[in-house]
Coordinates of C-alpha atoms in Angstrom, one line a residue:
M7 CA 10.5 7.3 30.9
K8 CA 11.5 10.9 30.5
T9 CA 9.3 14.0 30.4
L10 CA 9.2 15.7 27.0
W11 CA 7.6 18.9 28.3
K12 CA 9.2 22.1 27.0
D13 CA 8.1 25.4 28.7
A14 CA 8.6 27.4 25.4
D15 CA 6.4 25.0 23.4
A16 CA 3.7 25.1 26.1
A17 CA 3.9 28.9 26.3
A18 CA 3.1 29.1 22.6
C19 CA -0.3 27.5 23.2
T20 CA -2.9 30.3 23.5
T21 CA -6.0 28.2 24.5
D22 CA -6.8 25.3 26.8
L23 CA -7.4 23.1 23.8
E24 CA -4.1 23.9 22.2
L25 CA -2.3 23.0 25.4
R26 CA -4.4 19.9 25.6
A27 CA -3.3 18.9 22.0
Y28 CA 0.3 19.7 23.0
T29 CA 0.5 17.4 26.0
S30 CA -1.6 14.7 24.2
K31 CA 1.1 14.6 21.5
L32 CA 3.8 14.2 24.2
I33 CA 2.0 11.0 25.3
G34 CA 1.3 9.8 21.8
V35 CA 4.8 10.0 20.5
E36 CA 6.1 7.6 23.2
P37 CA 5.4 4.1 21.8
K38 CA 5.9 2.6 25.3
M39 CA 2.9 4.7 26.4
V40 CA 0.4 4.2 23.5
L41 CA 0.4 2.6 20.1
H42 CA -1.5 3.4 16.9
G43 CA -4.4 5.5 18.1
G44 CA -4.5 3.9 21.6
G45 CA -5.2 6.0 24.7
N46 CA -7.2 9.2 24.9
T47 CA -7.2 12.6 26.6
S48 CA -9.6 15.4 27.4
V49 CA -9.9 18.9 28.7
K50 CA -13.0 20.6 30.3
S51 CA -13.9 24.1 29.3
T52 CA -16.9 26.3 28.6
H53 CA -18.8 27.4 25.4
T54 CA -21.0 30.4 24.8
D55 CA -23.8 29.5 22.4
Q56 CA -25.7 31.7 19.8
F57 CA -28.0 32.9 22.6
G58 CA -25.2 34.0 24.9
D59 CA -25.8 31.1 27.3
V60 CA -22.6 29.5 28.7
H61 CA -22.3 25.7 28.8
D62 CA -19.9 23.4 30.5
I63 CA -18.2 21.3 27.8
I64 CA -15.5 18.8 27.5
W65 CA -13.1 18.3 24.5
V66 CA -12.4 14.6 24.1
K67 CA -10.0 12.8 21.7
A68 CA -12.1 11.7 18.7
S69 CA -12.3 8.1 17.6
G70 CA -10.0 7.3 14.8
F71 CA -7.4 10.0 15.6
D72 CA -3.8 9.3 16.7
L73 CA -2.4 11.2 19.7
A74 CA 1.0 11.2 18.2
K75 CA 0.0 13.0 15.0
M76 CA -3.2 15.1 15.7
G77 CA -3.6 18.7 16.7
T78 CA -6.7 20.4 17.9
E79 CA -8.7 18.9 15.0
G80 CA -8.5 15.6 16.8
F81 CA -10.8 16.6 19.6
T82 CA -14.6 16.6 19.7
A83 CA -16.5 19.0 22.0
L84 CA -19.4 17.6 24.0
E85 CA -21.8 19.1 26.5
M86 CA -21.0 17.9 30.0
K87 CA -24.6 17.9 31.3
P88 CA -26.0 15.0 29.1
L89 CA -22.8 13.0 29.6
L90 CA -23.1 13.2 33.4
K91 CA -26.8 12.3 33.2
L92 CA -26.0 9.2 31.1
A93 CA -23.6 8.0 33.9
S94 CA -26.6 8.1 36.3
L95 CA -28.5 5.5 34.3
D96 CA -28.6 1.9 35.6
N97 CA -28.4 0.4 32.2
L98 CA -27.5 1.6 28.7
S99 CA -26.4 -0.4 25.7
D100 CA -23.1 0.7 24.2
P101 CA -24.7 1.5 20.8
D102 CA -27.2 3.7 22.6
M103 CA -24.4 5.3 24.6
V104 CA -22.6 6.1 21.3
N105 CA -25.7 7.6 19.9
E106 CA -26.3 9.8 23.0
C107 CA -22.7 11.0 22.8
L108 CA -23.2 11.9 19.2
R109 CA -26.3 13.9 20.2
A110 CA -24.2 15.8 22.8
R111 CA -21.7 17.1 20.2
L112 CA -21.5 20.9 19.8
D113 CA -20.7 20.4 16.1
A114 CA -23.0 17.8 14.6
S115 CA -20.5 17.1 11.8
A116 CA -17.6 16.4 14.2
A117 CA -16.2 12.9 14.6
A118 CA -17.5 10.6 17.3
A119 CA -15.7 11.1 20.6
S120 CA -13.8 8.3 22.3
I121 CA -15.8 5.4 23.7
E122 CA -14.5 6.6 27.1
A123 CA -16.0 10.1 26.9
I124 CA -18.3 9.6 29.9
V125 CA -15.4 8.4 32.0
H126 CA -13.5 11.6 31.1
A127 CA -16.5 13.7 32.0
L128 CA -16.8 12.0 35.4
V129 CA -13.2 12.6 36.5
P130 CA -13.5 15.9 38.5
F131 CA -10.4 17.5 37.1
K132 CA -9.8 19.8 34.1
Y133 CA -7.1 17.7 32.3
V134 CA -7.4 13.9 32.1
D135 CA -4.9 11.6 30.4
H136 CA -5.4 7.9 29.6
S137 CA -2.6 5.6 28.3
H138 CA -2.0 1.9 27.8
A139 CA 1.6 2.0 29.1
D140 CA 3.6 -1.2 28.5
A141 CA 5.1 -1.4 31.9
I142 CA 1.8 -0.9 33.7
L143 CA 0.1 -3.6 31.7
T144 CA 3.1 -6.0 32.0
I145 CA 2.8 -5.8 35.8
S146 CA -1.0 -5.8 35.8
N147 CA -1.1 -9.0 33.8
S148 CA 1.5 -10.8 35.9
P149 CA 0.5 -13.0 38.9
N150 CA -0.7 -10.8 41.9
G151 CA -0.5 -7.7 39.8
A152 CA -2.6 -5.6 42.2
Q153 CA -0.3 -6.5 45.1
K154 CA 2.8 -5.5 43.0
F155 CA 1.2 -2.1 42.3
H156 CA 0.7 -1.7 46.1
D157 CA 4.4 -2.6 46.6
I158 CA 5.4 0.0 44.0
Y159 CA 3.1 2.9 44.8
G160 CA 1.6 2.3 48.2
A161 CA -1.5 4.3 48.7
R162 CA -0.7 6.9 45.9
V163 CA -2.5 4.9 43.2
L164 CA -6.0 3.5 43.1
V165 CA -6.3 0.1 41.4
L166 CA -9.6 -0.9 39.9
P167 CA -10.5 -4.4 38.5
Y168 CA -11.1 -4.8 34.8
V169 CA -14.4 -4.1 33.3
K170 CA -15.2 -3.7 29.6
P171 CA -14.7 -0.3 28.1
G172 CA -17.8 1.7 27.3
F173 CA -20.8 2.1 29.6
D174 CA -19.6 -0.6 32.1
L175 CA -16.4 1.4 32.6
A176 CA -18.4 4.6 33.1
K177 CA -20.5 2.9 35.8
Q178 CA -17.4 1.6 37.5
F179 CA -15.9 5.2 37.6
K180 CA -19.1 6.6 39.0
A181 CA -19.1 4.1 41.8
A182 CA -15.4 4.7 42.5
L183 CA -16.0 8.4 42.7
E184 CA -18.7 7.8 45.4
A185 CA -16.3 5.6 47.3
Y186 CA -13.0 7.4 47.0
D187 CA -11.6 10.9 46.8
F188 CA -9.7 11.0 43.5
G189 CA -7.8 14.0 44.7
T190 CA -5.9 11.8 47.2
Y191 CA -4.5 9.6 44.4
E192 CA -1.9 10.4 41.7
A193 CA -3.4 7.9 39.2
I194 CA -6.0 5.3 38.7
I195 CA -4.8 2.0 37.2
L196 CA -7.4 -0.2 35.5
E197 CA -6.2 -3.8 35.7
N198 CA -5.5 -5.4 32.3
H199 CA -6.4 -2.0 30.6
G200 CA -4.3 1.0 31.4
I201 CA -3.8 4.1 33.5
F202 CA -5.5 7.5 34.1
T203 CA -3.8 10.6 35.5
Y204 CA -5.5 14.0 36.0
D205 CA -5.0 17.5 37.4
E206 CA -6.2 21.1 37.0
D207 CA -2.8 21.8 35.3
A208 CA -1.9 20.2 32.0
K209 CA 1.8 19.8 32.9
Q210 CA 1.0 18.2 36.2
A211 CA -1.4 15.7 34.6
Y212 CA 1.2 14.8 32.0
E213 CA 4.2 14.6 34.3
R214 CA 2.2 12.4 36.7
M215 CA 1.7 10.0 33.9
V216 CA 5.4 10.0 33.1
R217 CA 6.4 9.5 36.7
I218 CA 4.0 6.6 37.4
V219 CA 5.0 4.8 34.3
D220 CA 8.7 5.5 35.0
E221 CA 8.4 3.9 38.4
A222 CA 6.8 0.8 36.9
E223 CA 9.6 0.6 34.3
H224 CA 12.3 0.8 37.0
W225 CA 10.5 -1.8 39.1
L226 CA 10.6 -4.2 36.1
I227 CA 14.3 -3.5 35.4
N228 CA 15.2 -3.9 39.1
T229 CA 13.2 -7.2 39.3
N230 CA 14.1 -8.8 36.0
G231 CA 17.0 -6.9 34.6
D232 CA 16.9 -4.7 31.4
L233 CA 15.4 -7.3 29.1
A234 CA 15.7 -6.7 25.4
L235 CA 14.3 -8.3 22.3
S236 CA 16.7 -10.5 20.3
T237 CA 18.4 -9.6 17.0
A238 CA 16.2 -11.1 14.4
P239 CA 17.9 -14.0 12.6
K240 CA 17.6 -13.8 8.8
Q241 CA 14.7 -15.9 7.6
D242 CA 14.3 -18.2 4.6
A243 CA 12.5 -15.9 2.1
G244 CA 10.9 -18.8 0.4
L245 CA 9.3 -19.9 3.7
V246 CA 8.1 -16.4 4.4
A247 CA 6.4 -16.3 1.0
K248 CA 4.9 -19.7 1.5
I249 CA 3.4 -18.8 4.9
R250 CA 2.1 -15.5 3.7
K251 CA 0.4 -17.3 0.8
E252 CA -1.3 -19.7 3.3
A253 CA -2.3 -16.8 5.5
S254 CA -3.9 -15.1 2.5
G255 CA -5.8 -18.3 1.7
L256 CA -7.3 -18.3 5.3
A257 CA -8.1 -14.6 5.0
G258 CA -9.8 -15.0 1.7
K259 CA -7.7 -12.2 0.2
A260 CA -4.1 -11.1 -0.1
V261 CA -2.3 -10.0 3.0
I262 CA 1.0 -8.1 3.6
S263 CA 3.4 -9.7 6.0
R264 CA 5.8 -7.5 8.0
P265 CA 8.7 -8.5 10.3
S266 CA 7.8 -7.7 13.9
A267 CA 10.5 -8.7 16.4
A268 CA 12.4 -11.7 17.7
I269 CA 12.9 -13.6 20.9
P270 CA 15.4 -16.3 21.8
P271 CA 14.2 -19.4 19.9
E272 CA 14.4 -21.6 23.0
L273 CA 11.6 -19.4 24.5
S274 CA 9.3 -19.4 21.5
Q275 CA 7.1 -22.3 22.7
E276 CA 6.9 -21.1 26.3
I277 CA 6.0 -17.6 25.3
G278 CA 3.5 -18.9 22.7
Q279 CA 1.8 -20.7 25.5
L280 CA 1.8 -17.7 27.8
L281 CA 0.1 -15.7 25.0
R282 CA -2.9 -18.1 25.1
N283 CA -3.7 -16.3 28.4
G284 CA -4.6 -13.0 27.0
T285 CA -3.4 -9.9 25.1
L286 CA -1.4 -7.1 26.6
T287 CA -4.3 -4.6 26.6
P288 CA -7.9 -5.1 25.4
E289 CA -7.7 -3.3 22.1
H290 CA -4.9 -5.6 21.0
V291 CA -7.4 -8.4 20.4
I292 CA -8.7 -6.2 17.5
H293 CA -5.2 -5.7 16.1
N294 CA -3.8 -9.2 16.7
K295 CA -6.6 -11.6 17.6
P296 CA -6.5 -13.4 21.0
F297 CA -3.3 -15.3 20.3
P298 CA -0.6 -15.7 17.5
A299 CA 0.0 -18.7 15.3
M300 CA 3.0 -20.9 16.1
I301 CA 5.1 -21.9 13.0
D302 CA 7.4 -24.9 13.4
A303 CA 10.7 -25.5 11.7
G304 CA 9.0 -27.2 8.8
G305 CA 6.6 -24.3 8.2
L306 CA 3.5 -25.9 9.7
G307 CA 1.2 -24.1 12.1
L308 CA -1.4 -22.1 10.2
D309 CA -3.9 -25.0 9.9
A310 CA -3.5 -25.6 13.6
F311 CA -4.2 -21.9 14.3
A312 CA -7.3 -21.9 12.1
K313 CA -8.7 -24.9 14.0
E314 CA -7.8 -23.3 17.4
Y315 CA -9.4 -20.0 16.4
H316 CA -12.5 -21.8 15.2
A317 CA -12.8 -23.7 18.5
Y318 CA -12.3 -20.4 20.4
F319 CA -15.2 -18.8 18.4
K320 CA -17.5 -21.8 18.8
R321 CA -17.1 -21.7 22.6
A322 CA -19.0 -18.4 22.5
D323 CA -22.1 -20.5 21.7
D324 CA -23.7 -17.4 20.2
D325 CA -25.6 -17.9 16.9
T326 CA -25.9 -14.2 16.4
L327 CA -22.2 -13.8 15.8
T328 CA -20.4 -14.4 12.4
M329 CA -16.9 -15.7 12.7
L330 CA -14.1 -13.5 11.4
P331 CA -11.6 -15.0 8.9
T332 CA -9.5 -17.6 10.5
H333 CA -6.1 -16.2 9.5
P334 CA -3.7 -15.2 12.2
H335 CA -2.7 -11.5 12.5
W336 CA 0.7 -12.5 13.7
A337 CA 2.9 -15.6 14.1
I338 CA 5.9 -16.7 16.0
F339 CA 8.3 -18.9 14.1
A340 CA 10.5 -21.7 15.6
D341 CA 13.6 -19.5 15.1
G342 CA 12.2 -16.8 17.4
N343 CA 11.1 -14.4 14.6
A344 CA 7.6 -12.9 14.7
R345 CA 5.8 -11.6 11.6
S346 CA 2.5 -9.9 11.1
F347 CA -0.3 -10.3 8.5
G348 CA -2.6 -7.5 7.4
V349 CA -5.0 -6.9 4.5
N350 CA -3.0 -3.7 3.8
L351 CA 0.3 -2.3 4.7
K352 CA -1.1 -0.1 7.5
R353 CA -2.8 -2.9 9.3
A354 CA 0.2 -5.2 8.9
S355 CA 2.5 -2.5 10.3
V356 CA 0.2 -1.9 13.3
S357 CA 0.0 -5.6 13.9
A358 CA 3.8 -5.9 13.7
D359 CA 4.3 -3.0 16.2
V360 CA 1.7 -4.5 18.6
G361 CA 3.5 -7.9 18.3
A362 CA 6.8 -6.4 19.2
T363 CA 5.4 -4.6 22.2
T364 CA 3.7 -7.8 23.3
L365 CA 6.9 -9.8 23.1
R366 CA 8.8 -7.3 25.2
A367 CA 6.2 -7.8 27.9
M368 CA 6.4 -11.5 27.5
L369 CA 10.1 -11.6 28.3
H370 CA 9.2 -10.0 31.6
A371 CA 6.2 -12.2 32.1
Q372 CA 8.4 -15.3 31.7
K373 CA 10.6 -13.9 34.5
L374 CA 7.7 -12.9 36.7
G375 CA 6.3 -16.4 36.7
G376 CA 3.4 -16.3 34.3
W377 CA 0.9 -14.2 32.4
Q378 CA -2.8 -13.7 32.9
G379 CA -4.5 -11.1 30.7
L380 CA -8.2 -11.0 30.1
S381 CA -10.1 -14.2 30.1
E382 CA -11.1 -15.8 26.9
Q383 CA -14.7 -14.7 27.3
D384 CA -13.6 -11.1 27.9
L385 CA -11.4 -11.2 24.8
R386 CA -14.1 -12.6 22.7
D387 CA -16.6 -10.1 24.0
L388 CA -14.3 -7.3 22.8
E389 CA -13.3 -8.9 19.5
Y390 CA -16.9 -9.4 18.6
W391 CA -18.2 -6.3 20.4
E392 CA -21.0 -4.7 18.6
L393 CA -19.2 -1.4 18.4
E394 CA -16.1 -3.0 16.9
Q395 CA -18.2 -4.9 14.4
A396 CA -19.9 -1.7 13.4
K397 CA -16.4 -0.1 12.8
L398 CA -15.6 -3.0 10.5
R399 CA -18.8 -2.6 8.5
R400 CA -18.0 1.1 8.1
Q401 CA -14.6 0.5 6.6
K402 CA -14.2 1.4 3.0
P403 CA -13.9 -1.6 0.6
D404 CA -10.4 -2.8 -0.1
A405 CA -8.5 -1.2 -2.9
R406 CA -8.4 -3.5 -6.0
L407 CA -4.8 -4.5 -5.3
A408 CA -4.8 -4.2 -1.5
G409 CA -2.5 -6.8 0.1
K410 CA -0.5 -7.3 -3.1
V411 CA 3.2 -6.7 -3.6
S412 CA 4.4 -5.4 -7.0
V413 CA 8.0 -5.1 -8.3
V414 CA 8.7 -2.8 -11.2
S415 CA 12.0 -2.7 -13.0
G416 CA 13.1 0.6 -14.7
A417 CA 10.9 2.5 -12.3
A418 CA 12.9 5.8 -12.1
S419 CA 11.1 7.4 -15.1
G420 CA 8.7 7.1 -18.0
I421 CA 6.5 4.0 -18.2
G422 CA 8.1 2.4 -15.2
A423 CA 7.5 5.4 -13.0
A424 CA 3.9 5.7 -14.2
S425 CA 3.3 2.0 -13.7
A426 CA 4.7 2.1 -10.2
A427 CA 2.4 5.1 -9.4
A428 CA -0.7 3.4 -10.9
L429 CA -0.1 0.1 -9.0
A430 CA 0.3 2.1 -5.7
E431 CA -2.9 4.0 -6.5
A432 CA -4.6 0.7 -6.9
G433 CA -3.5 -0.3 -3.4
A434 CA -0.4 -2.4 -3.9
V435 CA 2.9 -2.2 -2.1
V436 CA 5.3 -1.2 -4.9
I437 CA 9.1 -1.6 -5.0
G438 CA 10.9 0.0 -8.0
L439 CA 14.3 -1.3 -9.3
D440 CA 16.6 1.0 -11.3
L441 CA 20.2 1.9 -11.8
D442 CA 19.2 5.6 -11.8
P443 CA 19.4 7.0 -8.2
K444 CA 16.3 9.0 -8.9
V445 CA 14.3 5.9 -8.2
G446 CA 15.2 6.3 -4.5
E447 CA 14.2 9.9 -4.5
K448 CA 10.9 9.4 -6.2
M449 CA 9.9 6.2 -4.3
N450 CA 11.0 7.0 -0.8
R451 CA 8.4 5.8 1.7
L452 CA 7.5 2.4 3.3
G453 CA 5.4 0.5 0.8
F454 CA 6.5 2.7 -2.1
E455 CA 10.3 2.4 -2.2
G456 CA 13.0 2.4 -4.8
K457 CA 16.1 0.2 -4.8
I458 CA 19.1 1.3 -6.7
L459 CA 20.8 -1.6 -8.5
D460 CA 22.2 -2.8 -11.8
L461 CA 19.6 -5.2 -13.3
T462 CA 22.3 -7.0 -15.3
D463 CA 23.9 -8.1 -12.0
E464 CA 22.0 -11.3 -11.2
A465 CA 23.4 -11.6 -7.7
A466 CA 22.3 -8.0 -6.9
V467 CA 18.8 -8.7 -8.3
A468 CA 18.5 -11.9 -6.2
D469 CA 19.5 -10.1 -3.1
A470 CA 17.0 -7.3 -3.8
L471 CA 14.1 -9.7 -4.4
E472 CA 14.9 -11.6 -1.3
N473 CA 14.9 -8.5 0.8
I474 CA 11.6 -7.4 -0.7
V475 CA 10.0 -10.7 0.4
L476 CA 11.5 -10.5 3.9
E477 CA 10.2 -6.9 4.2
Y478 CA 6.6 -7.4 2.8
G479 CA 6.0 -11.2 2.7
G480 CA 6.1 -12.0 -1.0
I481 CA 5.9 -10.9 -4.6
D482 CA 2.7 -11.0 -6.6
H483 CA 3.4 -8.9 -9.6
L484 CA 6.6 -8.5 -11.6
V485 CA 6.7 -5.7 -14.2
L486 CA 9.8 -6.1 -16.5
N487 CA 10.1 -2.7 -17.9
A488 CA 13.7 -1.6 -17.8
G489 CA 15.2 -0.8 -21.1
V490 CA 17.4 1.4 -23.3
F491 CA 16.9 2.6 -26.8
K492 CA 19.5 4.0 -29.2
S493 CA 18.2 4.7 -32.6
G494 CA 19.7 5.8 -35.9
Q495 CA 22.3 2.9 -36.3
R496 CA 21.5 0.9 -39.4
I497 CA 22.9 -2.6 -39.5
E498 CA 26.0 -1.7 -41.5
E499 CA 26.8 0.9 -38.9
L500 CA 25.8 -1.0 -35.8
D501 CA 28.7 -1.4 -33.4
D502 CA 29.1 -4.3 -30.9
A503 CA 28.8 -2.1 -27.9
T504 CA 25.3 -0.9 -28.8
W505 CA 24.2 -4.4 -29.8
D506 CA 25.6 -6.0 -26.6
Q507 CA 24.2 -3.3 -24.4
S508 CA 20.7 -3.6 -25.9
L509 CA 20.7 -7.4 -25.5
A510 CA 22.1 -7.2 -21.9
I511 CA 19.5 -4.6 -20.7
N512 CA 16.5 -5.2 -22.9
L513 CA 16.6 -9.0 -22.8
S514 CA 19.1 -10.7 -20.5
A515 CA 18.4 -8.6 -17.5
H516 CA 14.7 -9.5 -17.7
R517 CA 15.6 -13.2 -17.9
K518 CA 17.7 -12.9 -14.8
T519 CA 15.1 -11.0 -12.9
L520 CA 12.3 -13.4 -13.8
K521 CA 14.5 -16.4 -12.9
Q522 CA 15.2 -15.0 -9.4
A523 CA 11.5 -14.0 -8.9
V524 CA 9.9 -17.3 -9.9
P525 CA 10.5 -19.0 -6.5
Y526 CA 8.5 -16.2 -4.9
L527 CA 5.9 -15.8 -7.6
R528 CA 4.8 -19.4 -7.2
H529 CA 3.7 -18.4 -3.7
G530 CA 2.1 -15.2 -4.9
V531 CA -1.6 -14.3 -4.7
D532 CA -3.0 -14.2 -8.3
P533 CA 0.6 -13.8 -9.6
S534 CA 1.2 -12.0 -12.8
V535 CA 4.3 -11.1 -14.9
V536 CA 4.1 -8.2 -17.4
F537 CA 6.8 -7.9 -20.0
M538 CA 7.2 -4.4 -21.5
A539 CA 8.0 -5.2 -25.2
S540 CA 7.4 -2.8 -28.1
R541 CA 5.6 -2.1 -31.3
N542 CA 9.0 -2.8 -33.0
V543 CA 8.4 -6.5 -32.4
T544 CA 5.4 -6.6 -34.8
A545 CA 6.3 -3.6 -37.0
P546 CA 10.1 -2.8 -36.8
G547 CA 11.6 0.2 -38.3
P548 CA 15.0 0.9 -39.9
G549 CA 17.9 2.0 -37.7
A550 CA 16.6 0.0 -34.6
A551 CA 18.0 -3.5 -35.1
A552 CA 19.5 -3.8 -31.7
Y553 CA 16.4 -2.7 -29.9
S554 CA 14.0 -4.6 -32.2
V555 CA 15.8 -7.9 -31.9
A556 CA 16.1 -7.6 -28.1
K557 CA 12.4 -6.8 -27.8
A558 CA 11.5 -9.7 -30.1
G559 CA 13.6 -12.0 -28.0
L560 CA 11.9 -10.6 -24.9
T561 CA 8.5 -11.4 -26.4
Q562 CA 9.6 -14.9 -27.2
L563 CA 10.9 -15.3 -23.6
M564 CA 7.4 -14.2 -22.4
R565 CA 5.7 -16.9 -24.6
V566 CA 8.0 -19.6 -23.2
A567 CA 7.5 -18.3 -19.6
A568 CA 3.7 -18.4 -20.1
L569 CA 3.9 -22.0 -21.1
E570 CA 6.2 -23.0 -18.2
L571 CA 4.6 -21.0 -15.4
A572 CA 0.9 -21.6 -16.3
P573 CA 0.7 -24.9 -14.3
E574 CA 1.7 -22.8 -11.2
G575 CA -1.0 -20.3 -11.8
I576 CA 1.4 -17.5 -12.9
R577 CA 0.0 -15.4 -15.7
V578 CA 2.6 -14.0 -18.1
N579 CA 1.8 -11.4 -20.8
A580 CA 3.4 -8.7 -22.8
L581 CA 2.5 -5.1 -23.7
H582 CA 3.6 -3.5 -27.0
P583 CA 3.6 0.3 -26.4
D584 CA 4.4 2.7 -29.2
A585 CA 4.9 6.5 -29.6
V586 CA 4.8 7.1 -25.8
F587 CA 6.2 10.6 -26.0
D588 CA 6.0 11.7 -22.3
T589 CA 9.1 9.6 -21.5
G590 CA 12.8 10.6 -21.2
I591 CA 13.6 8.9 -24.5
W592 CA 11.6 11.5 -26.4
T593 CA 13.3 14.9 -26.1
Q594 CA 12.0 17.9 -27.9
D595 CA 14.8 17.6 -30.5
A596 CA 14.1 13.9 -31.1
L597 CA 10.4 14.7 -31.6
E598 CA 11.2 17.4 -34.1
R599 CA 13.6 15.3 -36.0
S600 CA 11.1 12.4 -36.3
A601 CA 8.3 14.7 -37.2
R602 CA 10.4 16.3 -40.0
R603 CA 11.2 12.8 -41.4
Y604 CA 7.5 12.2 -41.9
G605 CA 6.8 15.8 -43.1
M606 CA 4.5 16.5 -40.1
S607 CA 4.2 18.9 -37.3
V608 CA 5.2 17.6 -33.8
E609 CA 1.5 17.6 -32.7
D610 CA 0.4 15.7 -35.8
Y611 CA 3.3 13.3 -35.4
K612 CA 2.2 12.5 -31.8
T613 CA -1.3 11.5 -33.0
R614 CA -0.5 9.7 -36.2
N615 CA -2.1 6.5 -35.0
L616 CA -5.5 5.1 -36.2
L617 CA -7.4 6.6 -33.2
G618 CA -5.7 9.9 -33.6
C619 CA -4.9 10.0 -29.9
E620 CA -1.8 10.8 -28.1
V621 CA -0.5 7.8 -26.1
G622 CA 0.9 8.6 -22.7
S623 CA 2.8 6.6 -20.1
T624 CA -0.4 6.5 -18.0
D625 CA -2.2 4.6 -20.8
V626 CA 0.5 1.9 -20.6
A627 CA 0.4 2.0 -16.8
N628 CA -3.3 1.4 -16.8
A629 CA -2.8 -1.7 -19.0
V630 CA -0.2 -2.9 -16.5
V631 CA -2.6 -2.6 -13.6
T632 CA -5.3 -4.4 -15.6
L633 CA -2.9 -7.3 -16.3
C634 CA -1.9 -7.4 -12.6
D635 CA -5.5 -7.4 -11.5
T636 CA -7.7 -10.4 -11.8
V637 CA -9.9 -8.8 -14.5
L638 CA -7.9 -10.8 -17.1
R639 CA -7.4 -13.8 -14.8
A640 CA -7.9 -16.2 -17.7
T641 CA -5.4 -14.5 -20.0
T642 CA -1.8 -15.6 -20.4
G643 CA 0.7 -15.5 -23.2
A644 CA -1.0 -12.5 -24.7
Q645 CA 0.6 -9.6 -26.6
I646 CA -1.4 -6.4 -26.2
P647 CA -0.7 -3.2 -28.2
V648 CA -0.9 0.1 -26.5
D649 CA -0.3 2.3 -29.5
G650 CA -3.6 4.0 -30.6
G651 CA -3.8 1.5 -33.4
N652 CA -1.1 0.9 -36.0
D653 CA -2.0 -0.1 -39.6
R654 CA 1.3 -2.0 -40.0
V655 CA 0.5 -4.0 -36.9
I656 CA -3.1 -4.6 -37.6

């Protein structure tokens, strides 16, 4: 563990709070220190109110913020006096404690402060840092962890036994302050929880944290060697899709599945058993439940997990609790791979990262002779803690396509780009396929990414779809949109190259893509295929034989696919757009030529449908989302026009 402190960056901070935000970020960006919003920090200061009175206050990291990404906006100011009075109470429920801390805010509209705000207020130093460092927790959860800390640090560190975060922890700190002089210790380690460092100087508090964690890391390396996670063997994408579908069934909604990490396969059962003895740190039970599922070589294990989790819940013997869904948040496969499951990409990614961190610790635990995290009762108390349940109730409803994975061909521009954007807006993970390199520029982030490939190359398509499944767990929606259009060639002028190209891209490429996608779609959640056909199928025009024939064949392919795939619950439908002028096909010159042919202005030509409206790519994209959603769950084999109404079609 290396210090990231830079004197120049620190000197640029003009206030205590800015310096607090700076050192907080140094802690947050180190994944071996904290993960995804874990840990918290504070700084004590003063505030002059409207009447000129000066108050002692404390800025505490606010709940829901991430140390790695936040600035000063991530802190909430609280008055010190009421916090210290709360610590003097004999009893206080955690909901009441939260309410009292809300009352202590200087700004009534500020976010709620960390649940450990009272603890920060009690520590009699200006700067207080709290992390969940991996090395500290690995040692803490090993047999005789407290003795190991004594061997490493001697009397430089105070070790306190685990108590639940919240008011219980505040009472523990108050008692510790009465029994010990915190100034004689470099840090306080909370067993099974984390570490606090503190000082009057921000740099000293931060560098104490780095130093203490670094010593723990070196102790582990000197004791066990520099253990590393394995290189993940490539998984069977079909099995990944199958397991993700089963996990979705247990969750009662679609889940995203992300690769996490890998361990030697011969250790998978042993480490799986160790993980029945508690999570790495208390908050991990929220991210990853008390233990992972174990998937055997045949793909079995989720039913066993559901039964095991149900039994774990029933042992609470508390009729006031409602059991959470019985799907695992992560699983270890027989080949050593670990994967996560989350109702959206963010939660799946957090779970995957927590899983990887946990497995690194387990490699050391296996060498140290065992693992004992929190007891089952402590884990259950946290997982079903009233404050955590309140957080779940406050969460926004899932987006309509949350947990779903959509693949859109021809996504670099026009209708394809609009469809990709609309599906993402509806909550889906979206992957765009296109030969145009722009697809990678426009779709360039996790969960909204473009893959550059030739859709006529079936092997390349198969490889791309396999990688999508391995990256996100499955495929639920396939939008077959890629196409080319070359007008103006009447049949007697039509050359073989134009004809062959149209059939290859507008028809054969979609057959190849669908063929390769079906093995994954059959494991999709409410799976749907949308073919992008054309008004030319039902009302062809002169000079477009190659395009019209290909789109007619595509429509017929859709009808056959609807018949073949319906028994597997896969819906297959086609859209027939027309006169979608905000796409690359329609240049200004092309519009003007077509308008002149009809004796119209460009504006009149754009609205020459029955409704007199201009049809845009977003109109088609909205239809795509509707067909991918379950709104039309009983519709398959349909041909839906998106053309403003065409008298020739009607």
